[in-house]
PDB file of C-alpha atoms in Angstrom:
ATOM      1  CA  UNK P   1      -0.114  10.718 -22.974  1.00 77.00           C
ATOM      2  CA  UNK P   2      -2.409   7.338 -22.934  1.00 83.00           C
ATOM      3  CA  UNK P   3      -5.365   6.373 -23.959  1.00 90.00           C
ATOM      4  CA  UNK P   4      -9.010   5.934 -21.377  1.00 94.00           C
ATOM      5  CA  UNK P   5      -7.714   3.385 -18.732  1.00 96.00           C
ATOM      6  CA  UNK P   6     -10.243   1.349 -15.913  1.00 97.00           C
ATOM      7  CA  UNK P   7      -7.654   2.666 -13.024  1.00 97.00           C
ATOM      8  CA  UNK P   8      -5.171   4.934 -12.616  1.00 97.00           C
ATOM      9  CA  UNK P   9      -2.893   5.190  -9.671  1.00 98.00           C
ATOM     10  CA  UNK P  10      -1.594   8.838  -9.343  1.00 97.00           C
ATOM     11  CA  UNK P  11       1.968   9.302  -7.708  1.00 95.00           C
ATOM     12  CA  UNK P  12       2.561  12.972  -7.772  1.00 94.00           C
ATOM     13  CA  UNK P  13       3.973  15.617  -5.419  1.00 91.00           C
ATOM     14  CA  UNK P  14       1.290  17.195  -2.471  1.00 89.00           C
ATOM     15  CA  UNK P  15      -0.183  19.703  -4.177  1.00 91.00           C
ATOM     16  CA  UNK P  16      -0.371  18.773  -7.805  1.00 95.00           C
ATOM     17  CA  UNK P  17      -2.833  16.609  -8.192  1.00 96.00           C
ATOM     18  CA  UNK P  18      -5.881  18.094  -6.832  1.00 97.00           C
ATOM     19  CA  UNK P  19      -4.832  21.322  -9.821  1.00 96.00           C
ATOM     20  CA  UNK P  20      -5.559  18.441 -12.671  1.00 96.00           C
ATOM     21  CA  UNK P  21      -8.137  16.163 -11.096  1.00 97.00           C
ATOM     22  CA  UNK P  22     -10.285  17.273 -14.181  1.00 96.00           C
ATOM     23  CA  UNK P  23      -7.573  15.716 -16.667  1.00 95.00           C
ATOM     24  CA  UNK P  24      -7.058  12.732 -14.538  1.00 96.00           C
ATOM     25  CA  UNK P  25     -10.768  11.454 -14.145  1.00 97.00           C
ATOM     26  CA  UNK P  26     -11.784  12.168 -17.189  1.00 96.00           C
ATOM     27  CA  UNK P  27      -8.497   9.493 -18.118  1.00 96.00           C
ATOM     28  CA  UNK P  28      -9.977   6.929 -15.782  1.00 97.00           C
ATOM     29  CA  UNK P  29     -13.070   5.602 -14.864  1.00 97.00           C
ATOM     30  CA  UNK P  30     -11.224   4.803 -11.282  1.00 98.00           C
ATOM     31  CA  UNK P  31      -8.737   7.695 -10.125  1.00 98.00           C
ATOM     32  CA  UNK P  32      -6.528   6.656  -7.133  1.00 98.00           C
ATOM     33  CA  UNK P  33      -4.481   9.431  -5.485  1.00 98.00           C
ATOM     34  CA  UNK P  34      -1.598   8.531  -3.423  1.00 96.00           C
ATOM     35  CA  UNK P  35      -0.904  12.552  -2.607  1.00 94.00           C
ATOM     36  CA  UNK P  36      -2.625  14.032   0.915  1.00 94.00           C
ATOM     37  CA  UNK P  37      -4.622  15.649  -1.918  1.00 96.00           C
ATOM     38  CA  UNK P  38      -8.018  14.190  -0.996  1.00 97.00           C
ATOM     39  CA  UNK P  39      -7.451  12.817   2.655  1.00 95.00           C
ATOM     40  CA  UNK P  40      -9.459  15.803   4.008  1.00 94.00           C
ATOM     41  CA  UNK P  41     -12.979  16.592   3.382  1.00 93.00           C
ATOM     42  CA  UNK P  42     -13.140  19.646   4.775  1.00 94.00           C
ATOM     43  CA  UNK P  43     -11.563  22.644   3.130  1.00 95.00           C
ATOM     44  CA  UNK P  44     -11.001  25.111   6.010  1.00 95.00           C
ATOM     45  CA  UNK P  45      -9.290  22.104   7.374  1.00 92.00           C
ATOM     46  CA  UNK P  46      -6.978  21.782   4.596  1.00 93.00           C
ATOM     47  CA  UNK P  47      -6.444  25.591   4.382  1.00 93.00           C
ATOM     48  CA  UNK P  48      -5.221  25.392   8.073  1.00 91.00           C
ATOM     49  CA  UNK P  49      -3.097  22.237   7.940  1.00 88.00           C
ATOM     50  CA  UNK P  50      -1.107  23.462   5.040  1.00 88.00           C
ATOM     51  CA  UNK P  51      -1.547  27.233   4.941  1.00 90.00           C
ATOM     52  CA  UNK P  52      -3.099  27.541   1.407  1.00 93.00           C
ATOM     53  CA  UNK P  53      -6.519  27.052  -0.002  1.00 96.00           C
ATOM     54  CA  UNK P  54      -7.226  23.503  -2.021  1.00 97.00           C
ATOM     55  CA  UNK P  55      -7.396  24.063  -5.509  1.00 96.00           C
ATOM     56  CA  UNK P  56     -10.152  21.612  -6.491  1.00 97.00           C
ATOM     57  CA  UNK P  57     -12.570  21.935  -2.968  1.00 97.00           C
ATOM     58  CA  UNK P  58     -16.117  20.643  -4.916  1.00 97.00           C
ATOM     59  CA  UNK P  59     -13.888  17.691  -5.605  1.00 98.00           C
ATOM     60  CA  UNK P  60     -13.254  16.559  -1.812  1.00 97.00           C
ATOM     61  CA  UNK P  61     -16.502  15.026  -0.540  1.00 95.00           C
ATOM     62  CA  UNK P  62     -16.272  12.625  -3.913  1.00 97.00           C
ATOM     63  CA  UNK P  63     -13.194  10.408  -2.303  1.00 98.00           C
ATOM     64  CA  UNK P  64     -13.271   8.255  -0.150  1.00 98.00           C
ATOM     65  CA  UNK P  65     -10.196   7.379   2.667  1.00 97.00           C
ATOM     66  CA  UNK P  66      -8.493   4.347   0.911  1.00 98.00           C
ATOM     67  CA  UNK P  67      -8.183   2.568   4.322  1.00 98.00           C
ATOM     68  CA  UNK P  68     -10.452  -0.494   3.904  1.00 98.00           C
ATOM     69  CA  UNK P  69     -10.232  -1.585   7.846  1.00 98.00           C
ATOM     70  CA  UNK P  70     -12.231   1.475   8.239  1.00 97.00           C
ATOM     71  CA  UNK P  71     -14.218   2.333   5.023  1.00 97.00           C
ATOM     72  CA  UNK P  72     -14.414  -1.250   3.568  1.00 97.00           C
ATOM     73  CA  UNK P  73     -18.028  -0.837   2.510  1.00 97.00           C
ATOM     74  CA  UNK P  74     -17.770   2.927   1.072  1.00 98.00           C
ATOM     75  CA  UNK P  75     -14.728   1.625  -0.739  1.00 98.00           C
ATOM     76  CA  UNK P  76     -16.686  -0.955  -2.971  1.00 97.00           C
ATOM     77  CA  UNK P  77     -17.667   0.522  -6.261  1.00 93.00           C
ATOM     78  CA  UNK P  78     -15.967   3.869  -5.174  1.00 97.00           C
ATOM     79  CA  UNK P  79     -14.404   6.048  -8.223  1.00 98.00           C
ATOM     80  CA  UNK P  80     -12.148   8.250  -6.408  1.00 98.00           C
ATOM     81  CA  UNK P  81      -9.792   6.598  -3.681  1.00 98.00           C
ATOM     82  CA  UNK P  82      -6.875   8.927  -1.386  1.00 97.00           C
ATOM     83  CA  UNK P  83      -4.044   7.040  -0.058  1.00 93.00           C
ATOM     84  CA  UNK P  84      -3.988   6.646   3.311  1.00 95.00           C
ATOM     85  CA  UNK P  85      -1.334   8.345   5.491  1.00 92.00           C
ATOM     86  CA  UNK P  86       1.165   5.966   6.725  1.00 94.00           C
ATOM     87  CA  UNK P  87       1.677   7.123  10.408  1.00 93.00           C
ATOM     88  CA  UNK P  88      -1.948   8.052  10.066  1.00 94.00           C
ATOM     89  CA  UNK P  89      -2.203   4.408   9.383  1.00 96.00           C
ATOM     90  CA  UNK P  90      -0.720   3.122  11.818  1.00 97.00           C
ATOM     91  CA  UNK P  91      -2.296   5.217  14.920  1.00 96.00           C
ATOM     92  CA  UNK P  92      -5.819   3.966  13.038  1.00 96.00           C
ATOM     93  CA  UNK P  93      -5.220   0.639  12.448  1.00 98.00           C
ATOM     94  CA  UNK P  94      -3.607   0.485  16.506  1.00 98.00           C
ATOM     95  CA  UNK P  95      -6.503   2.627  18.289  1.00 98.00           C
ATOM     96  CA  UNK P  96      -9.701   1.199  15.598  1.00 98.00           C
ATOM     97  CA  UNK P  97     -10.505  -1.180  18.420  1.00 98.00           C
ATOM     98  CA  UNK P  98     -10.866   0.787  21.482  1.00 98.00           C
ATOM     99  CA  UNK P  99     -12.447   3.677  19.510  1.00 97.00           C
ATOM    100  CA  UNK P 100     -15.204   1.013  18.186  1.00 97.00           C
ATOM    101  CA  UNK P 101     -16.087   0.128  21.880  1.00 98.00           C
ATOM    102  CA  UNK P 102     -16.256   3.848  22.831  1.00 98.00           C
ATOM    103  CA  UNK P 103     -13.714   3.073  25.531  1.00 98.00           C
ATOM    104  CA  UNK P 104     -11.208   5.880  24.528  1.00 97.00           C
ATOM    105  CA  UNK P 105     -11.020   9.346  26.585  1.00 97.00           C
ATOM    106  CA  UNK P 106      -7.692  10.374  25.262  1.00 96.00           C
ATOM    107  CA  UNK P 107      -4.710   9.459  23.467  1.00 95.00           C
ATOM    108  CA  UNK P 108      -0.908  10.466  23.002  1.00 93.00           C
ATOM    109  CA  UNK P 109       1.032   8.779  20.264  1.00 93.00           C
ATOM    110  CA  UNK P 110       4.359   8.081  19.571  1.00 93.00           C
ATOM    111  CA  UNK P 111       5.314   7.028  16.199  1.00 93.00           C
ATOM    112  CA  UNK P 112       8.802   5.860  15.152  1.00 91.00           C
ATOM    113  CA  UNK P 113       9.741   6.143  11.436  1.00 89.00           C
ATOM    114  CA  UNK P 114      12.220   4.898   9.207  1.00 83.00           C
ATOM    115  CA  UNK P 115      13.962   7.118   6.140  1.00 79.00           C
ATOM    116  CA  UNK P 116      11.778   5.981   4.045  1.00 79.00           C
ATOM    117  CA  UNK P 117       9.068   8.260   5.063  1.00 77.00           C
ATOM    118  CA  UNK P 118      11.127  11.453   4.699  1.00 70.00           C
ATOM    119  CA  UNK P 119      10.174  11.846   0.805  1.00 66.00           C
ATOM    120  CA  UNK P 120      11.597  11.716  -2.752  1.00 68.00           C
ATOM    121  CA  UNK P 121      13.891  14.799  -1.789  1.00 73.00           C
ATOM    122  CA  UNK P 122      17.467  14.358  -0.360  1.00 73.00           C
ATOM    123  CA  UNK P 123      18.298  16.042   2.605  1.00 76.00           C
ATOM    124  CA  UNK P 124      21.114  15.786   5.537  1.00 75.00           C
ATOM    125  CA  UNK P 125      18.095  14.440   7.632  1.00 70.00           C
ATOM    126  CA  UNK P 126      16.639  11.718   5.276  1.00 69.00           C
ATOM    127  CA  UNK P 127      21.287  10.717   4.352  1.00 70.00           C
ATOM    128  CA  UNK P 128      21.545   7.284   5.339  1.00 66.00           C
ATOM    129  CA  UNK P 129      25.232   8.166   6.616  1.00 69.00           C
ATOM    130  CA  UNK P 130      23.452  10.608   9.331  1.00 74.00           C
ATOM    131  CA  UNK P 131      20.506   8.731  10.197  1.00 71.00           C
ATOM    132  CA  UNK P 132      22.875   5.999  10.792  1.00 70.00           C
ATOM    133  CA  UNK P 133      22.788   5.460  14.938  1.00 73.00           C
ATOM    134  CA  UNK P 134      20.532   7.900  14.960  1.00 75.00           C
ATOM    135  CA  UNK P 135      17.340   8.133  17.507  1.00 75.00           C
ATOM    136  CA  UNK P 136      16.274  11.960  17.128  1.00 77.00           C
ATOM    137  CA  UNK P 137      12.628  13.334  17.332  1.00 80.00           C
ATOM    138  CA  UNK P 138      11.797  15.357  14.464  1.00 75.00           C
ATOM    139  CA  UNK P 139       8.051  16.180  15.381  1.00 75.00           C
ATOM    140  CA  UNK P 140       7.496  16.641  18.791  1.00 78.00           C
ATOM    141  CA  UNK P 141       3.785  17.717  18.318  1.00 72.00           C
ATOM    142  CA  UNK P 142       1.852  17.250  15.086  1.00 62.00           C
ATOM    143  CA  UNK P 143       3.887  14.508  13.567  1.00 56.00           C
ATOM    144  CA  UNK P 144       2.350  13.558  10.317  1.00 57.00           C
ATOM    145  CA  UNK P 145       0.509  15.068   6.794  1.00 56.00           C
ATOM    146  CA  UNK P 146      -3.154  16.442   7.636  1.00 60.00           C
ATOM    147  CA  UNK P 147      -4.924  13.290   8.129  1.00 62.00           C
ATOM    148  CA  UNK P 148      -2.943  13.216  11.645  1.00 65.00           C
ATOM    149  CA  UNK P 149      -4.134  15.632  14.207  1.00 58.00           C
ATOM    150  CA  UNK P 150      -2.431  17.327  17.648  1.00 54.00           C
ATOM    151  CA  UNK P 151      -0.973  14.786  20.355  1.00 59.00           C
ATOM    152  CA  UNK P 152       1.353  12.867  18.338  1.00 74.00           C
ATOM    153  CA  UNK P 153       4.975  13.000  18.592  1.00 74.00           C
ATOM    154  CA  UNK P 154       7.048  11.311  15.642  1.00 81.00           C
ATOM    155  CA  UNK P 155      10.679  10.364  15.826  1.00 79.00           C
ATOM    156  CA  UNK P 156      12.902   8.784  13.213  1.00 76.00           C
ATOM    157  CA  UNK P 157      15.078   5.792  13.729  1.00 76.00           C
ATOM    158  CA  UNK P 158      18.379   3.721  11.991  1.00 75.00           C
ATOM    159  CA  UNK P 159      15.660   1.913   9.588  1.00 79.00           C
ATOM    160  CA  UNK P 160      15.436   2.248   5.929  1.00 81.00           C
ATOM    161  CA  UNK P 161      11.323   1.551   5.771  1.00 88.00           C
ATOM    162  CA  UNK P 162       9.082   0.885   9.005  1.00 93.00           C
ATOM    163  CA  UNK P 163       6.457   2.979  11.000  1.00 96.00           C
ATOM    164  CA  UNK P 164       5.980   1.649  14.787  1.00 96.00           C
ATOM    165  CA  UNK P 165       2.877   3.512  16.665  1.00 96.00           C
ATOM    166  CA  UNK P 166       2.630   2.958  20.467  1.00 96.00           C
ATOM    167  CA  UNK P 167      -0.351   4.808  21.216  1.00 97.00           C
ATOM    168  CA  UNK P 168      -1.168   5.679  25.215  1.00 96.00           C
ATOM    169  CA  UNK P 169      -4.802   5.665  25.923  1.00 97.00           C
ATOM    170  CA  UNK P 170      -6.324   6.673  28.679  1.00 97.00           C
ATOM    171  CA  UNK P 171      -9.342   4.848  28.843  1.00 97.00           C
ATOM    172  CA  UNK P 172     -12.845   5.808  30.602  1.00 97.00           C
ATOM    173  CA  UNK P 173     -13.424   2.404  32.105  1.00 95.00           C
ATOM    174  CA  UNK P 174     -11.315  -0.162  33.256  1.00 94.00           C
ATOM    175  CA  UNK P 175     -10.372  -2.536  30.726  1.00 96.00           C
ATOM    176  CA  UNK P 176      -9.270  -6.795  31.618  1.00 95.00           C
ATOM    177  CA  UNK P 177      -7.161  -8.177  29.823  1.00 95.00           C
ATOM    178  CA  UNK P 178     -10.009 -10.447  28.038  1.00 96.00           C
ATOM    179  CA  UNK P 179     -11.863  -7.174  27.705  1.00 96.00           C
ATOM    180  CA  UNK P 180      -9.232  -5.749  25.328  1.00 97.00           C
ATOM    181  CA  UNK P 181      -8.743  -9.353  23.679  1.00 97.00           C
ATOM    182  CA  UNK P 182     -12.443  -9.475  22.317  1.00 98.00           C
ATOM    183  CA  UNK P 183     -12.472  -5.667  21.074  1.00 98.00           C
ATOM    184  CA  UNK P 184      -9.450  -6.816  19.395  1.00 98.00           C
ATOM    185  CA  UNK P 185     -10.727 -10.281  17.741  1.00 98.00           C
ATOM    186  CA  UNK P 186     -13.799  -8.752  17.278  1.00 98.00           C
ATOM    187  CA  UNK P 187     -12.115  -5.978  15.159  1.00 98.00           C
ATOM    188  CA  UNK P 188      -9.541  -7.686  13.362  1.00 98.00           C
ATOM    189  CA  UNK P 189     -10.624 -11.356  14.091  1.00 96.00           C
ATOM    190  CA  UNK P 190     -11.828 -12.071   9.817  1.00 96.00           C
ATOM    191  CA  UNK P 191      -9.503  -9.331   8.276  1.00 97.00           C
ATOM    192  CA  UNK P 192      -7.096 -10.263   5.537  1.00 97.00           C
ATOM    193  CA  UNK P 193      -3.916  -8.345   6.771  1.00 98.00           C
ATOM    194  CA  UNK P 194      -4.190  -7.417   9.952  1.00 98.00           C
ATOM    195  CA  UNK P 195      -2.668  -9.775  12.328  1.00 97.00           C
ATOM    196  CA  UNK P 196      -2.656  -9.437  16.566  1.00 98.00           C
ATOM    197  CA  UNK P 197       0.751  -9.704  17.907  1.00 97.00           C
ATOM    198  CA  UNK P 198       0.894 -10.198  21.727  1.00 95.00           C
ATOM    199  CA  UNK P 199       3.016 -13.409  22.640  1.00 92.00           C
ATOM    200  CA  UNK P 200       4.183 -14.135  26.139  1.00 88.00           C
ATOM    201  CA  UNK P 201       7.301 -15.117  25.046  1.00 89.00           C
ATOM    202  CA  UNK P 202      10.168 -15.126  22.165  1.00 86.00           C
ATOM    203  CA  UNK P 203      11.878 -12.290  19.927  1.00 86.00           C
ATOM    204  CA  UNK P 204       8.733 -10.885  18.745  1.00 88.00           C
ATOM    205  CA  UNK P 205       5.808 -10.490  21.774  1.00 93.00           C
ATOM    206  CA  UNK P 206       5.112  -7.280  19.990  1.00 96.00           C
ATOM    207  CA  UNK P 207       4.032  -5.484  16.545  1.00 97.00           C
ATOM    208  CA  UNK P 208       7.873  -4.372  15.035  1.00 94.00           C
ATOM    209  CA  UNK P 209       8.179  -2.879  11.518  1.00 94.00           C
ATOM    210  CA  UNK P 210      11.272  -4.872  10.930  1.00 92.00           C
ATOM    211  CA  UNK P 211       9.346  -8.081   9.921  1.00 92.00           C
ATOM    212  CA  UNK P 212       6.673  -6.459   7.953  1.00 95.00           C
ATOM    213  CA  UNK P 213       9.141  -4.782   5.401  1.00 94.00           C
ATOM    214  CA  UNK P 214       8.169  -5.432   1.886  1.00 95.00           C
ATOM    215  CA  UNK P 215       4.063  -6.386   2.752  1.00 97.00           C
ATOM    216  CA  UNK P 216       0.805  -5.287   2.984  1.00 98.00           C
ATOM    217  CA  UNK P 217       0.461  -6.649   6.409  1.00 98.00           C
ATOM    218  CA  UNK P 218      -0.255  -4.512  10.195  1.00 98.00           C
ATOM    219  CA  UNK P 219       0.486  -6.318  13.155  1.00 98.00           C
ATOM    220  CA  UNK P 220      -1.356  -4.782  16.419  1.00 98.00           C
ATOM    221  CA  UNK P 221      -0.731  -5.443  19.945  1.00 98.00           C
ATOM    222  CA  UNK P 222      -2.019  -3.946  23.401  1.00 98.00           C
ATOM    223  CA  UNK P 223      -0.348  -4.541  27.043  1.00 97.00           C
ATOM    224  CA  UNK P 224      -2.451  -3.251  29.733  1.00 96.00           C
ATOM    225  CA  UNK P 225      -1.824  -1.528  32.994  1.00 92.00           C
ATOM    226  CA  UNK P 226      -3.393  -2.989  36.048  1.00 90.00           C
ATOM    227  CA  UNK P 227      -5.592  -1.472  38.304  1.00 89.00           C
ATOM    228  CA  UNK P 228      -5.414   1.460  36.061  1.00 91.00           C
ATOM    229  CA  UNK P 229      -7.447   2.950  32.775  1.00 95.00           C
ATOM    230  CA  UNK P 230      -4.742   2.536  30.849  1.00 97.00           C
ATOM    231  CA  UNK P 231      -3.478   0.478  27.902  1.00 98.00           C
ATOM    232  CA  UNK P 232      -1.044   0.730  25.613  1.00 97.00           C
ATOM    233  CA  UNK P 233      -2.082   0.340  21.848  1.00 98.00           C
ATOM    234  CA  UNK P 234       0.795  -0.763  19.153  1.00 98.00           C
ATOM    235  CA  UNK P 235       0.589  -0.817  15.099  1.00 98.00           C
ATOM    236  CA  UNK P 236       3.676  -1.973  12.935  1.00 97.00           C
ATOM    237  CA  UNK P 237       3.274  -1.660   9.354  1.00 98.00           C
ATOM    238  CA  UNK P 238       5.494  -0.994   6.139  1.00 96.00           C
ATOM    239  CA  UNK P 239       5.142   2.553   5.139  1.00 95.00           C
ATOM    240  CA  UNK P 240       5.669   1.946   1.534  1.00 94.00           C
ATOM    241  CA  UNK P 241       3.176  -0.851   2.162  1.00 96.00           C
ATOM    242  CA  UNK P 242       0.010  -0.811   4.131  1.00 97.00           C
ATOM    243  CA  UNK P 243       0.923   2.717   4.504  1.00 96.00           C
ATOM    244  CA  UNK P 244       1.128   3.736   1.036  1.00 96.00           C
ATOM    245  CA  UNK P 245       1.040   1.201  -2.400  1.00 97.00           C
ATOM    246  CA  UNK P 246      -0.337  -1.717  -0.693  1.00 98.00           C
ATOM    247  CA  UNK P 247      -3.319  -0.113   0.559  1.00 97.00           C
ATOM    248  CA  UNK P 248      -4.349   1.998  -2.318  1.00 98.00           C
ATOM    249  CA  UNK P 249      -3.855  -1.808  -4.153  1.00 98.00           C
ATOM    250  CA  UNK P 250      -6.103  -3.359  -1.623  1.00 98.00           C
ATOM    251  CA  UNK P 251      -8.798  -0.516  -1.759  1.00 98.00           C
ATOM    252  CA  UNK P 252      -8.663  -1.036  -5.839  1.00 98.00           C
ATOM    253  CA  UNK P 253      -9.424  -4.477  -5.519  1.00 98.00           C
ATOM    254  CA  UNK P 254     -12.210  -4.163  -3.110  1.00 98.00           C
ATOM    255  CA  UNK P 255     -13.379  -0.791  -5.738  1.00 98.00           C
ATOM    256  CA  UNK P 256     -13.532  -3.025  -8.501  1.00 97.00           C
ATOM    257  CA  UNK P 257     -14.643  -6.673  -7.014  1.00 97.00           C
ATOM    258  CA  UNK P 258     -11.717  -8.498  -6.968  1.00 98.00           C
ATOM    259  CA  UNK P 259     -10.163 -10.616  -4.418  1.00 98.00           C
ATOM    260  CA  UNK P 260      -9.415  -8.236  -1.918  1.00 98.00           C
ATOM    261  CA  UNK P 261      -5.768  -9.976  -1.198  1.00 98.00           C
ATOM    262  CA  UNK P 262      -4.715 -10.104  -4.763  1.00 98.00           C
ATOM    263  CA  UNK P 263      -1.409  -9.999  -5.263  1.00 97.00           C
ATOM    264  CA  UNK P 264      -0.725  -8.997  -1.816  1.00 98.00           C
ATOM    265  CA  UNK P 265       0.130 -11.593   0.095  1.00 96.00           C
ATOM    266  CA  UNK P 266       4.112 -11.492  -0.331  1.00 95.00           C
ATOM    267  CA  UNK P 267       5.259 -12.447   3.094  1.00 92.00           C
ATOM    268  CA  UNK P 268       7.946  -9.894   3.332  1.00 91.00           C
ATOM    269  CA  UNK P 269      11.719  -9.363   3.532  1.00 85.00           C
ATOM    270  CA  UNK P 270      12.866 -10.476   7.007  1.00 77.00           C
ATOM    271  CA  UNK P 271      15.541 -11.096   7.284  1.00 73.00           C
ATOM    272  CA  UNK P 272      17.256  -8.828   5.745  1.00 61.00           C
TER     273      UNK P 272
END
C-alpha cells in the first residue's frame, strides 16, 4: 500500500513476483527483482530448470542481468533489473576474464557456501548447531538457481555468509603467467569492487569470503599450472552482498546516474 515510487527493490519468494509484475511496475518507474524471477530470458529454459511454465514470459526479454561487471552499459537507464545469483556470481565474476580472451574450452566449478545461502526457511541443513564442523556437499552437479548451468558442484561449509568459487579451466592455449595477469588487469584493472588477490606471501595469497563479509566487494585470483592448459580461476564474494543487495544497489545507481559506489564502500566485518 504506497504511493508511485522512482525504485522499488522487490524481495519476495521465487515464484511470486513474476505473477504481479503488472502491479509492481506500474508502482515504480524502476522495478528491481531480487527473485530468479527474471534471470532467464528464455522461457523453455525456465520451464526446464524449475519444472513449471513462467507466469509473466512477454515480460522476460525487458530485464536486464543486474551484474554490472558484465552488463554495465545495458544497465544504464534500464527499468527492469534481476538480481544476480550469488554462486552464479561468483563463477562470473572468477571465469569473466578468460571467457573475454576466448581462451576457455571447459570448466568445472566448485563453489563453497556458507548458511546464509540456504534461504529464509529453517531446516536441519541450514541449523547452525549441524552445520557446525560441517564440510558436506549438497549439490554434486547443478549447484545453484537457473542462472547456473551443469558442471558445478556446490558444498556448504562452518560459515554463516560467504561463497568461494574455484573454477578449473581447461584452457585451449597455453596461458604464462603474465598472459593471465593482463586478461585479468585488463578486465578488472578500472572496476570499482572488484579487486585481484594473488600475493606470494602472507594469510591471504588468495580470494576468501571470510574478509569480504558485510561488502559489496569480489576478490579474484588465478594460479596456473605449468606446462599445462590449465589454470585455476577463484571468486570470493559476500552472498548477501555482491551476490545479492549490494549488486542490485550498484546496478540502481548505475540505472539511475549516480555514483556507481554510493553507499557501498563499507569495508566489511573482518574480523569477526
Amino acid at each position: 500500500e504506497i504511493d508511485r515510487v522512482d525504485v522499488v527493490f522487490l524481495c519476495l519468494p521465487h515464484g511470486e513476483t513474476a505473477g504481479s509484475i503488472e502491479r509492481y511496475a506500474a508502482l515504480a518507474y524502476r522495478v528491481i527483482d531480487l527473485s530468479s524471477d527474471f534471470r532467464l530470458r528464455d522461457p523453455d529454459l525456465y520451464e526446464r530448470t524449475y519444472g513449471q511454465p513462467h507466469t509473466a514470459p512477454d515480460w522476460l526479454d525487458r530485464f536486464v542481468y543486474g551484474l554490472p561487471e558484465v552488463y554495465r552499459d545495458q544497465l544504464s537507464d534500464a527499468r527492469y533489473i534481476s538480481g544476480v545469483g550469488c554462486n552464479a556470481t561468483a563463477m562470473n565474476l572468477a571465469l569473466l576474464p578468460l571467457a573475454r580472451a576466448g581462451v576457455i574450452d571447459r570448466v568445472i566449478a566448485d563453489v563453497k557456501v556458507g548458511s546464509s545461502e540456504s534461504g529464509a526457511e529453517p531446516s536441519a541443513a541450514s541449523n547452525h548447531a549441524e552445520r557446525r564442523n560441517a564440510l558436506r556437499t549438497f549439490a554434486p552437479v547443478g549447484g545453484g538457481r537457473g542462472d547456473v548451468q551443469r558442471e558445478v558442484a556446490a558444498s556448504l561449509l562452518d560459515l554463516g555468509r560467504g561463497v568461494l568459487a574455484t573454477c578449473h579451466v581447461l584452457t585451449n592455449r597455453e596461458l604464462s603467467d603474465k598472459d593471465a595477469w593482463q586478461l585479468y588487469r585488463d578486465t578488472y584493472g578500472n572496476d570499482p569492487f572488484v579487486r585481484i588477490v594473488r600475493e606470494r606471501r602472507g594469510l591471504y595469497r588468495l580470494p576468501e569470503p571470510k574478509i569480504l563479509a558485510g561488502t559489496n566487494y569480489a576478490d579474484v585470483g588465478f594460479a596456473i599450472e605449468p606446462g599445462a592448459n590449465r589454470i585455476v580461476s577463484l571468486c570470493a564474494i559476500d552472498n548477501l552482498g555482491k551476490g545479492a543487495a549490494g549488486c542490485a544497489v550498484q546496478s540502481m545507481n548505475i540505472a539511475c546516474g549516480f555514483d556507481e559506489a554510493a553507499g557501498l564502500t563499507f569495508p566489511g566485518l573482518h574480523p569477526a
